[in-house]
């Protein structure tokens, strides 16, 4: 992850700001295309995080969400505004993920209990940065409202029978399915890394 220039955070802005400045400056000066995958919720929706989100909602007179956690706006706003000042951001991609039948909560569910969804649905929207509010407060409110939309979107998604679950089409949206060739390629990649991991683990334990 370090080789891919991941940004490692403490999830405390007073500690993370200098690290963000360093990495964002690197991205903007390197001259290459970049992607920052950001989770404004800060963590996955485990029972502990859900309870914290509920308390946060009560403290701030907000509605408790069932399908998402309340987003933290500080880091998002700082990153977007920093890249705006550098003139090195054109789009934001809004990604919503829904599981067709079962939700994998952790690696333990997958590796130990064999929990694996048969279908994973992604809704991806490409948003022009010029269409987002220019000021910090407006940008934070935009993110909060986006999460309200996600809550309702996922509520509608999970209210459907598992066999027919899918996201409602967005205006001018397109449906994409993985082709057989891509599927075979992905299976080869997974098999390779699974075998490599097992060999590495065997050598390490022996």
Rosetta silent file (secondary structure, phi, psi, omega in degrees, C-alpha in Angstrom):
SEQUENCE: XXXXXXXXXXXXXXXXXXXXXXXXXXXXXXXXXXXXXXXXXXXXXXXXXXXXXXXXXXXXXXXXXXXXXXXXXXXXXXXXXXXXXXXXXXXXXXXXXXXXXXXXXXXXXXXXXXXXXXXXXXXXXXXXXXXXXXXXXXXXXXXXXXXXXXXXXXXXXXXXXXXXXXXXXXXXXXXXXXXXXXXXXXXXXXXXXXXXXXXXXXXXXX
SCORE:     score description
SCORE:     0.000 S_00000001
   1 L     0.000  -34.938  177.227    0.000    0.000    0.000 S_00000001
   2 L   -63.399  -37.019  179.055    2.890    2.311    0.680 S_00000001
   3 L   -66.061  -25.345  179.099    4.197    1.732   -2.839 S_00000001
   4 L   -93.259   10.890  176.154    0.813    2.867   -4.170 S_00000001
   5 L    61.531   40.570  173.523    1.009    6.104   -2.152 S_00000001
   6 L   -65.050  151.845  175.968   -1.881    5.298    0.153 S_00000001
   7 L  -100.035  110.682 -179.486   -2.662    7.941    2.760 S_00000001
   8 L   -89.780  124.396 -172.283   -2.456    6.354    6.210 S_00000001
   9 L  -120.280  156.291  173.240   -4.602    8.235    8.710 S_00000001
  10 L   -95.678   -6.136 -176.795   -5.253    8.329   12.444 S_00000001
  11 L    64.077   28.129  169.741   -8.798    9.580   11.822 S_00000001
  12 L  -131.105  116.090 -169.421   -8.047   12.659   13.898 S_00000001
  13 H   -61.816  -34.172 -179.477   -7.741   15.758   11.760 S_00000001
  14 H   -63.851  -26.186  177.227   -5.285   17.542   14.059 S_00000001
  15 H   -93.359  -27.133 -173.165   -2.881   14.642   13.507 S_00000001
  16 H   -90.124  -18.110 -172.998   -3.785   13.911    9.896 S_00000001
  17 H   -58.631  -46.070 -178.096   -3.667   17.407    8.390 S_00000001
  18 H   -65.098  -36.978  178.594    0.100   17.532    7.856 S_00000001
  19 H   -68.736  -39.642  176.203    0.086   14.071    6.300 S_00000001
  20 H   -62.399  -44.760  179.294   -2.775   15.037    4.011 S_00000001
  21 H   -57.519  -44.234 -178.011   -0.923   18.195    2.965 S_00000001
  22 H   -63.386  -47.422 -176.183    2.173   16.179    2.113 S_00000001
  23 H   -73.566  -39.364  178.991    0.355   13.536    0.065 S_00000001
  24 H   -66.216  -37.104  175.613   -2.028   15.924   -1.701 S_00000001
  25 H   -63.859  -38.969  177.496    0.920   18.104   -2.656 S_00000001
  26 H   -63.485  -46.318 -179.938    2.647   14.996   -4.025 S_00000001
  27 H   -58.952  -44.662 -174.823   -0.400   14.019   -6.091 S_00000001
  28 H   -72.856  -26.378 -177.834   -0.769   17.481   -7.580 S_00000001
  29 H   -92.009  -18.306 -175.968    2.934   17.862   -8.430 S_00000001
  30 H   -72.771  -22.440  176.872    3.587   14.416   -9.897 S_00000001
  31 L    80.859    6.003 -179.758    1.575   15.231  -13.032 S_00000001
  32 L  -104.383  159.519  171.825   -0.115   11.821  -13.216 S_00000001
  33 L   -65.468  146.323 -177.723   -3.754   10.861  -12.958 S_00000001
  34 L  -139.103  161.417  173.269   -4.655    9.856   -9.435 S_00000001
  35 L  -134.662  130.943  173.115   -7.539    8.336   -7.490 S_00000001
  36 L  -114.053  111.319  178.821   -8.327    8.953   -3.838 S_00000001
  37 L   -89.447  111.263 -171.637  -10.738    6.356   -2.492 S_00000001
  38 L  -118.943  132.157  175.308  -12.397    8.036    0.466 S_00000001
  39 L  -109.261   95.478 -177.741  -14.860    6.608    2.985 S_00000001
  40 L   -60.876  -20.324  177.954  -16.450    9.635    4.707 S_00000001
  41 L   -71.137  -23.917  175.142  -18.065    7.302    7.255 S_00000001
  42 L    88.826  -16.387 -178.661  -14.580    6.500    8.533 S_00000001
  43 L  -164.797  177.441  177.234  -15.158    2.792    9.129 S_00000001
  44 L   -84.769  165.813 -174.015  -17.346   -0.152    8.160 S_00000001
  45 L   -88.243   66.803  175.512  -20.871   -0.544    9.497 S_00000001
  46 L   -85.447  167.996 -179.673  -20.179   -3.022   12.277 S_00000001
  47 H   -55.538  -39.846 -179.691  -22.370   -3.112   15.428 S_00000001
  48 H   -64.527  -46.009  179.996  -19.875   -0.974   17.376 S_00000001
  49 H   -66.597  -36.045  178.389  -19.695    1.693   14.656 S_00000001
  50 H   -63.613  -41.304  178.449  -23.483    1.639   14.272 S_00000001
  51 H   -66.186  -40.181  177.018  -23.922    2.299   17.991 S_00000001
  52 H   -63.071  -40.608  179.257  -21.428    5.166   17.847 S_00000001
  53 H   -64.859  -37.562  178.400  -23.292    6.612   14.869 S_00000001
  54 H   -63.220  -44.343  179.087  -26.572    6.343   16.797 S_00000001
  55 H   -65.515  -38.494  177.740  -25.103    8.263   19.746 S_00000001
  56 H   -62.521  -41.233 -179.987  -23.648   10.849   17.358 S_00000001
  57 H   -65.226  -42.858  178.853  -27.083   11.275   15.771 S_00000001
  58 H   -63.373  -42.823 -178.078  -28.759   11.708   19.166 S_00000001
  59 H   -64.139  -34.549 -175.327  -26.153   14.222   20.301 S_00000001
  60 L  -106.759   15.854  177.996  -26.547   16.326   17.158 S_00000001
  61 L    55.616   46.098  178.760  -30.325   15.913   16.737 S_00000001
  62 L  -111.803  161.752  176.978  -29.942   13.868   13.571 S_00000001
  63 L   -75.234  136.200  176.868  -31.913   10.926   12.233 S_00000001
  64 L   -78.601  124.190 -178.805  -30.380    7.533   13.030 S_00000001
  65 L   -85.061  148.946  178.655  -29.582    5.738    9.778 S_00000001
  66 L   -97.203  -31.637 -171.867  -30.229    2.049    9.251 S_00000001
  67 L  -111.361  -16.062  178.159  -28.100    1.389    6.165 S_00000001
  68 L  -134.291  170.450  172.802  -25.267    3.939    6.367 S_00000001
  69 L  -104.388  154.279  177.420  -23.308    5.799    9.034 S_00000001
  70 L   -64.320  129.629 -177.044  -23.325    9.555    9.365 S_00000001
  71 L   -74.714  148.908  172.388  -20.428   10.917    7.276 S_00000001
  72 L   -94.899  125.404 -169.120  -17.614   12.971    8.757 S_00000001
  73 H   -92.896  -20.969 -171.348  -17.242   16.053    6.602 S_00000001
  74 H   -58.486  -52.950 -178.012  -13.943   17.618    7.759 S_00000001
  75 H   -64.483  -41.657  179.427  -11.537   15.397    5.829 S_00000001
  76 H   -60.369  -49.554 -178.947  -13.687   15.328    2.700 S_00000001
  77 H   -61.610  -42.508 -178.060  -14.014   19.106    2.581 S_00000001
  78 H   -63.881  -43.835 -179.492  -10.301   19.604    3.224 S_00000001
  79 H   -64.651  -48.261 -178.472   -9.235   17.197    0.476 S_00000001
  80 H   -61.828  -46.400 -177.725  -11.629   18.604   -2.120 S_00000001
  81 H   -68.049  -34.628  177.841  -10.764   22.222   -1.374 S_00000001
  82 H   -64.805  -43.939 -179.760   -7.014   21.503   -1.356 S_00000001
  83 H   -72.278  -28.375  173.525   -7.172   19.851   -4.776 S_00000001
  84 H   -63.936  -46.008 -179.862   -9.360   22.673   -6.055 S_00000001
  85 H   -61.788  -34.473  179.106   -6.722   25.208   -5.035 S_00000001
  86 L   -79.425   -8.942 -178.226   -4.105   23.112   -6.812 S_00000001
  87 L    65.814   36.031 -172.212   -6.319   22.963   -9.907 S_00000001
  88 L  -130.569   37.343  174.592   -5.990   19.190   -9.942 S_00000001
  89 L  -147.536  129.258 -179.891   -9.498   17.809   -9.580 S_00000001
  90 L  -115.425  -34.001 -174.445  -12.209   17.608  -12.229 S_00000001
  91 E  -138.939  154.820  167.902  -14.626   14.950  -11.038 S_00000001
  92 E  -122.100  134.727  178.202  -15.882   13.127   -7.978 S_00000001
  93 E  -104.117  119.162  177.701  -17.283    9.625   -8.345 S_00000001
  94 E   -92.568  117.297 -176.004  -20.125    8.780   -6.000 S_00000001
  95 E  -116.467  127.217  174.831  -20.213    4.999   -5.435 S_00000001
  96 E  -120.757  132.832 -175.779  -23.010    3.113   -3.669 S_00000001
  97 E  -117.727  133.459  176.110  -22.721   -0.644   -3.077 S_00000001
  98 E  -130.486  141.559 -179.452  -25.552   -3.097   -2.431 S_00000001
  99 E  -101.758  131.633 -174.054  -25.363   -6.846   -1.798 S_00000001
 100 L   -64.247  -42.097 -175.347  -27.905   -9.050   -3.514 S_00000001
 101 L  -126.080  -48.772 -178.500  -28.404  -11.686   -0.832 S_00000001
 102 L  -135.517  152.667 -178.055  -25.999  -11.492    2.128 S_00000001
 103 L  -104.723  125.806  176.485  -23.627   -8.889    3.510 S_00000001
 104 L   -84.853  111.536 -175.697  -20.025   -9.819    4.291 S_00000001
 105 L   -81.861  -31.480 -177.530  -19.244   -7.940    7.492 S_00000001
 106 L  -155.399  172.438  177.114  -15.602   -8.976    7.827 S_00000001
 107 H   -63.596  -28.219  178.841  -12.856  -11.210    6.459 S_00000001
 108 H   -64.391  -42.464  177.899  -13.780  -13.736    9.169 S_00000001
 109 H   -57.517  -40.800 -177.130  -17.272  -14.114    7.704 S_00000001
 110 H   -74.512  -48.607 -172.602  -15.747  -14.839    4.321 S_00000001
 111 H   -79.752  -37.205 -174.411  -12.826  -17.074    5.316 S_00000001
 112 L   -94.441  -45.532 -174.396  -14.295  -18.981    8.273 S_00000001
 113 L   -98.376   -6.468  177.276  -18.041  -19.066    7.699 S_00000001
 114 L    70.229   24.242  178.758  -18.051  -18.990    3.914 S_00000001
 115 L   -77.344  118.635 -177.907  -20.395  -16.011    3.706 S_00000001
 116 L  -148.868  119.504 -179.765  -20.180  -14.688    0.168 S_00000001
 117 L   -67.261  141.442  177.926  -22.801  -12.680   -1.722 S_00000001
 118 L   -76.453  -29.622 -178.537  -23.820  -14.054   -5.093 S_00000001
 119 L  -133.635  135.738  173.282  -24.425  -10.577   -6.469 S_00000001
 120 E  -125.480  124.267 -176.230  -22.803   -7.238   -5.701 S_00000001
 121 E  -107.669  132.841  177.807  -24.376   -4.143   -7.233 S_00000001
 122 E  -118.269  131.091  169.676  -22.498   -0.887   -7.772 S_00000001
 123 E  -113.506  119.027 -175.283  -24.080    2.415   -8.652 S_00000001
 124 E  -118.855  125.854  177.203  -21.453    4.895   -9.847 S_00000001
 125 E  -118.744  132.668  178.615  -22.168    8.543  -10.597 S_00000001
 126 E   -97.845  116.980 -174.326  -19.642   10.888  -12.197 S_00000001
 127 E  -115.498  130.398  176.702  -20.032   14.398  -10.796 S_00000001
 128 E   -70.394  134.197 -179.459  -18.356   17.526  -12.111 S_00000001
 129 H   -63.746  -27.377  179.510  -16.422   19.306   -9.400 S_00000001
 130 H   -69.690  -17.678  179.293  -17.771   22.602  -10.766 S_00000001
 131 H   -86.296   -8.492  179.837  -21.303   21.456   -9.844 S_00000001
 132 L   -89.072  153.457  178.868  -20.416   21.135   -6.154 S_00000001
 133 L   -55.660  147.408 -175.972  -20.681   24.071   -3.708 S_00000001
 134 L   -86.401  -28.139 -176.243  -17.617   26.305   -3.627 S_00000001
 135 L   -94.145  160.917 -176.310  -17.542   27.115    0.104 S_00000001
 136 H   -60.756  -46.795 -177.503  -16.664   24.769    2.968 S_00000001
 137 H   -63.060  -44.285  179.601  -20.070   24.896    4.652 S_00000001
 138 H   -63.998  -37.539 -179.977  -21.938   24.265    1.426 S_00000001
 139 H   -67.786  -39.735  177.479  -19.645   21.366    0.550 S_00000001
 140 H   -64.459  -43.215  178.721  -20.186   19.780    3.970 S_00000001
 141 H   -65.370  -35.928  177.289  -23.955   20.133    3.630 S_00000001
 142 H   -60.505  -43.658 -179.985  -23.759   18.633    0.146 S_00000001
 143 H   -65.975  -42.032  178.939  -22.045   15.531    1.548 S_00000001
 144 H   -61.370  -43.566  178.823  -24.575   15.204    4.378 S_00000001
 145 H   -67.136  -34.234  177.360  -27.463   15.418    1.909 S_00000001
 146 H   -62.154  -39.211  179.726  -25.761   12.875   -0.345 S_00000001
 147 H   -71.008  -30.628  172.813  -25.720   10.411    2.547 S_00000001
 148 H   -62.155  -41.621  178.044  -29.416   11.026    3.161 S_00000001
 149 H   -64.530  -40.352  178.827  -29.986   10.042   -0.460 S_00000001
 150 H   -62.028  -41.947  179.090  -27.834    6.926    0.000 S_00000001
 151 H   -57.719  -47.255 -179.964  -29.891    5.865    3.023 S_00000001
 152 H   -69.277  -36.110  178.849  -33.126    6.061    1.027 S_00000001
 153 H   -62.730  -45.033  179.853  -31.501    4.454   -2.003 S_00000001
 154 H   -72.694  -32.215  176.527  -30.338    1.476    0.054 S_00000001
 155 H   -61.371  -44.670  177.881  -33.658    1.278    1.894 S_00000001
 156 H   -64.862  -41.698 -178.803  -35.408    0.878   -1.453 S_00000001
 157 H   -60.278  -49.343 -175.113  -32.771   -1.606   -2.637 S_00000001
 158 H   -80.586   -9.211  175.466  -33.054   -3.894    0.402 S_00000001
 159 L   -77.614  -13.762 -179.582  -36.859   -3.706    0.494 S_00000001
 160 L   -84.233  159.396  174.620  -36.914   -5.768   -2.708 S_00000001
 161 L   -61.712  137.957 -177.840  -36.784   -9.543   -2.872 S_00000001
 162 H   -52.437  -29.972 -176.841  -33.116  -10.707   -2.940 S_00000001
 163 H   -73.350  -17.139 -176.786  -33.625  -12.352   -6.322 S_00000001
 164 H  -125.877   16.300 -178.117  -34.545   -9.061   -8.019 S_00000001
 165 L   -66.886  132.617  172.330  -32.539   -6.510   -6.070 S_00000001
 166 L  -165.042  157.954  178.051  -30.987   -3.754   -8.128 S_00000001
 167 L   -75.977  144.618  174.082  -30.565   -0.008   -7.915 S_00000001
 168 L   -64.562  143.243 -177.040  -33.110    2.155   -9.645 S_00000001
 169 L   -63.130  138.497  172.939  -31.681    3.607  -12.829 S_00000001
 170 L   -85.901  156.499  177.689  -30.134    7.039  -12.622 S_00000001
 171 L   -54.560  130.647 -179.592  -30.921    9.567  -15.367 S_00000001
 172 L    60.781   24.074 -179.884  -28.938    8.663  -18.485 S_00000001
 173 L   -78.381  161.260  178.620  -27.518    5.696  -16.571 S_00000001
 174 L  -130.150  145.585  176.391  -26.100    2.549  -18.144 S_00000001
 175 L   -96.975  134.526  178.329  -26.033   -1.043  -16.920 S_00000001
 176 L  -125.232  137.788  174.617  -22.753   -2.930  -17.036 S_00000001
 177 L  -125.777  147.890 -179.822  -22.168   -6.617  -16.441 S_00000001
 178 L   -69.539  126.383  179.300  -18.850   -8.434  -16.177 S_00000001
 179 L   -73.142  164.594 -178.722  -18.100  -10.254  -19.425 S_00000001
 180 H   -62.439  -39.767 -179.664  -17.035  -13.892  -19.443 S_00000001
 181 H   -62.897  -43.416  179.047  -13.466  -12.981  -20.451 S_00000001
 182 H   -66.054  -39.264  179.309  -13.111  -10.531  -17.569 S_00000001
 183 H   -60.912  -45.724  179.579  -14.629  -13.077  -15.183 S_00000001
 184 H   -62.680  -42.351  178.398  -12.117  -15.736  -16.223 S_00000001
 185 H   -60.713  -43.815  179.614   -9.259  -13.243  -15.867 S_00000001
 186 H   -64.000  -39.495  178.482  -10.405  -12.289  -12.377 S_00000001
 187 H   -64.178  -37.446  177.486  -10.656  -15.928  -11.330 S_00000001
 188 H   -65.081  -41.524  179.185   -7.091  -16.504  -12.539 S_00000001
 189 H   -64.201  -45.201  179.292   -5.863  -13.513  -10.543 S_00000001
 190 H   -62.267  -43.029 -179.871   -7.677  -14.678   -7.400 S_00000001
 191 H   -63.264  -41.373  179.792   -6.341  -18.208   -7.823 S_00000001
 192 H   -61.487  -49.051 -176.725   -2.791  -16.926   -8.293 S_00000001
 193 H   -71.658  -30.917  175.329   -2.819  -14.771   -5.189 S_00000001
 194 H   -64.452  -46.238  179.213   -4.553  -17.455   -3.132 S_00000001
 195 H   -64.220  -43.081  179.155   -1.883  -19.975   -4.107 S_00000001
 196 H   -60.941  -42.428  179.309    0.893  -17.437   -3.520 S_00000001
 197 H   -63.892  -42.346  179.680   -0.479  -16.617   -0.066 S_00000001
 198 H   -64.593  -41.934  178.536   -0.716  -20.285    0.886 S_00000001
 199 H   -64.167  -43.554  178.500    2.850  -20.951   -0.277 S_00000001
 200 H   -62.152  -44.353 -179.588    4.111  -17.910    1.620 S_00000001
 201 H   -64.501  -40.196  179.352    2.211  -18.937    4.764 S_00000001
 202 H   -63.469  -45.807  179.246    3.527  -22.498    4.525 S_00000001
 203 H   -64.200  -35.945 -179.823    7.105  -21.282    4.133 S_00000001
 204 H   -69.490  -42.082 -177.416    6.696  -18.852    7.015 S_00000001
 205 H   -74.208  -30.107 -179.098    5.233  -21.455    9.391 S_00000001
 206 L   -81.205    0.000    0.000    7.757  -24.132    8.469 S_00000001
